[in-house]
Tab-separated table of C-alpha atoms in Angstrom:
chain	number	residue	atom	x	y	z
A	25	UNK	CA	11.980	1.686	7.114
A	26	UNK	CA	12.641	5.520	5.817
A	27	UNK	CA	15.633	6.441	4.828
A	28	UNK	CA	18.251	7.885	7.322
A	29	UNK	CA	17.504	11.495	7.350
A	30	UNK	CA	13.485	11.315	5.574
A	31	UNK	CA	11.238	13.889	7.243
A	32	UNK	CA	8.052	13.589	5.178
A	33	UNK	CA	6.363	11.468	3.008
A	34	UNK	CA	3.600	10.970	-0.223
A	35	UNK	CA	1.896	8.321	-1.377
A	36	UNK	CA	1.129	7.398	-5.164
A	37	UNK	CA	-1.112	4.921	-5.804
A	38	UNK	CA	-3.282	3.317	-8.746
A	39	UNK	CA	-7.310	4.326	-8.428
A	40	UNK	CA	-8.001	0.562	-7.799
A	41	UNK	CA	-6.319	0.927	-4.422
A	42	UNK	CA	-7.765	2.688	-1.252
A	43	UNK	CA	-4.943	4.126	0.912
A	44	UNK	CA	-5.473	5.606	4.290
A	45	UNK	CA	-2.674	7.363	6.415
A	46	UNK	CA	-3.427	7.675	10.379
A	47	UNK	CA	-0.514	9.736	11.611
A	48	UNK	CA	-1.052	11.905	14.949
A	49	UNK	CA	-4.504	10.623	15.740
A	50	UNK	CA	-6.074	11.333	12.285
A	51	UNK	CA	-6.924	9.214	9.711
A	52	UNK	CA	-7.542	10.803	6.069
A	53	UNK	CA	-7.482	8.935	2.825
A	54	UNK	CA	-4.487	9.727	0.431
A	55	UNK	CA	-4.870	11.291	-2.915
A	56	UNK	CA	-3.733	8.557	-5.536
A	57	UNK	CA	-1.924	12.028	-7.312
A	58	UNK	CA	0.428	11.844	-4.565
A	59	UNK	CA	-0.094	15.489	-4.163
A	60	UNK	CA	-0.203	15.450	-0.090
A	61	UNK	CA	2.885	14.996	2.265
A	62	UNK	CA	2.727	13.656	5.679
A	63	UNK	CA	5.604	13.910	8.347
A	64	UNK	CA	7.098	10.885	9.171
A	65	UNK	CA	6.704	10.043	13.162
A	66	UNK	CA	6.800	7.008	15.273
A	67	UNK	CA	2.771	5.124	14.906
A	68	UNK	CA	2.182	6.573	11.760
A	69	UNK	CA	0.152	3.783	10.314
A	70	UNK	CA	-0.510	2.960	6.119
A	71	UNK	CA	-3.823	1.257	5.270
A	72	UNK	CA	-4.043	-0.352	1.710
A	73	UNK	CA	-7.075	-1.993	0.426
A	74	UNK	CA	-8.328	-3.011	-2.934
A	75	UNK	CA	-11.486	-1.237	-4.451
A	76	UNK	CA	-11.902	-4.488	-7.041
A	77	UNK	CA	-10.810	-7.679	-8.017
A	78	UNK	CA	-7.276	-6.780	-10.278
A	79	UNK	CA	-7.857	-8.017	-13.872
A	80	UNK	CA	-3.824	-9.393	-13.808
A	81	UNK	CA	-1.523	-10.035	-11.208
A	82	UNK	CA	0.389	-7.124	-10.242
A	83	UNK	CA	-1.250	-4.445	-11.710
A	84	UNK	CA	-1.820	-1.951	-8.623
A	85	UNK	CA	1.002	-0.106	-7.227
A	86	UNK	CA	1.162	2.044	-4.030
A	87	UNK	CA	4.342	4.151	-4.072
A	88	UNK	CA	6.079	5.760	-1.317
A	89	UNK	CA	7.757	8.968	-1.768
A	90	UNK	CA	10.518	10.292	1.188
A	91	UNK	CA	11.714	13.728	1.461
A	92	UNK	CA	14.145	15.519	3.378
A	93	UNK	CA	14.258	18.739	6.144
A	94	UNK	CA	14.038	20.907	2.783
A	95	UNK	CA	11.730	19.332	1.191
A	96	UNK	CA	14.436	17.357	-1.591
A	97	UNK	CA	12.960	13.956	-2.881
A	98	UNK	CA	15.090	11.370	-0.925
A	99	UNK	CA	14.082	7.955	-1.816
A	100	UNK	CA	11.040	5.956	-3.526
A	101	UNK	CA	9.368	2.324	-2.439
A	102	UNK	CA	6.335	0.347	-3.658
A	103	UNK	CA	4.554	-2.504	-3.676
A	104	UNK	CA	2.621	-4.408	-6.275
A	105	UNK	CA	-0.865	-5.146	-5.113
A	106	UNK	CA	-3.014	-8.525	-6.859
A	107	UNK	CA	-6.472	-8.178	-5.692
A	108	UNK	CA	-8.713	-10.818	-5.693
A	109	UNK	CA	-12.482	-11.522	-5.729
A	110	UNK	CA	-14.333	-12.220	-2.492
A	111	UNK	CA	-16.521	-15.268	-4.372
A	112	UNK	CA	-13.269	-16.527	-6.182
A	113	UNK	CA	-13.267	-20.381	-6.131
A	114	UNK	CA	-11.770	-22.189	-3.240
A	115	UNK	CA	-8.459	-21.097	-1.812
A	116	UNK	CA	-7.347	-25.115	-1.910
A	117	UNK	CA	-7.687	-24.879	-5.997
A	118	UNK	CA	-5.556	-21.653	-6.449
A	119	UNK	CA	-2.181	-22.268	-8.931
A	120	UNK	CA	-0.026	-19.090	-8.764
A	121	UNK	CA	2.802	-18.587	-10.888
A	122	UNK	CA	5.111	-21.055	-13.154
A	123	UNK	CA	3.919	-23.731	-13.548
A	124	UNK	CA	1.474	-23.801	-10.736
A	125	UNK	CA	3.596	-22.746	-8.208
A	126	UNK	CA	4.239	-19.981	-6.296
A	127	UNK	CA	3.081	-18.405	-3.088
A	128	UNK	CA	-0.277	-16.515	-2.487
A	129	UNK	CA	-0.510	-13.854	0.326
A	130	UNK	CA	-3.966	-13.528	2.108
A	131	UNK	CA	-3.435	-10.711	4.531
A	132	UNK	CA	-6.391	-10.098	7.298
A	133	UNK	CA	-7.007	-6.288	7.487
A	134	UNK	CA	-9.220	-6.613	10.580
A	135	UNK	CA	-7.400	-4.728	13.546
A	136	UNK	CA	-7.340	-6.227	17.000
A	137	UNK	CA	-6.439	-2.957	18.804
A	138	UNK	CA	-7.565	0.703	18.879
């Protein structure tokens, strides 16, 4: 959630990632400069996708800039994006942190309503 107070928002990101903002019925892709606020309103939606397979884990970032009424910089988030190859070997095979272990997020982009 935004802070308490955020009016607007940017988006950073690393050129590997794709990031698309739909706010107010329009969908545009965000600059990865972060050099285009959006206002913040109920349904505004964040798309992230990968444009390749990462060559480590962790090493995409999409941050989230909030600002203020007046414009001030509020608050920052991100998330560290892993992308992985469409033809990578099977999922059942895949080791993922120490030792092994660890837990691997698939997430299904496809959207099941308008």
């Amino acid at each position: 959630a935004a802070p308490a107070g955020a009016a607007a928002f940017s988006l950073k990101h690393t050129e590997a990632v794709s990031v698309e903002v739909e706010a107010a019925g329009c969908t545009e892709a965000a600059p990865a400069d972060g050099g285009r606020r959006w206002p913040l309103g109920k349904g505004t939606v964040l798309r992230l996708g990968m444009r390749q397979a990462s060559a480590e884990a962790g090493d995409n970032k999409v941050t989230v800039s909030y600002y203020g009424e007046g414009g001030q910089a509020m608050d920052q988030a991100g998330v560290f994006l892993t992308g992985i190859a469409r033809a990578a070997r099977p999922q059942g095979s895949w080791t993922w942190g120490p030792e092994g272990q660890g837990a691997i997020l698939l997430v299904n982009c496809d959207r099941e309503s308008p």
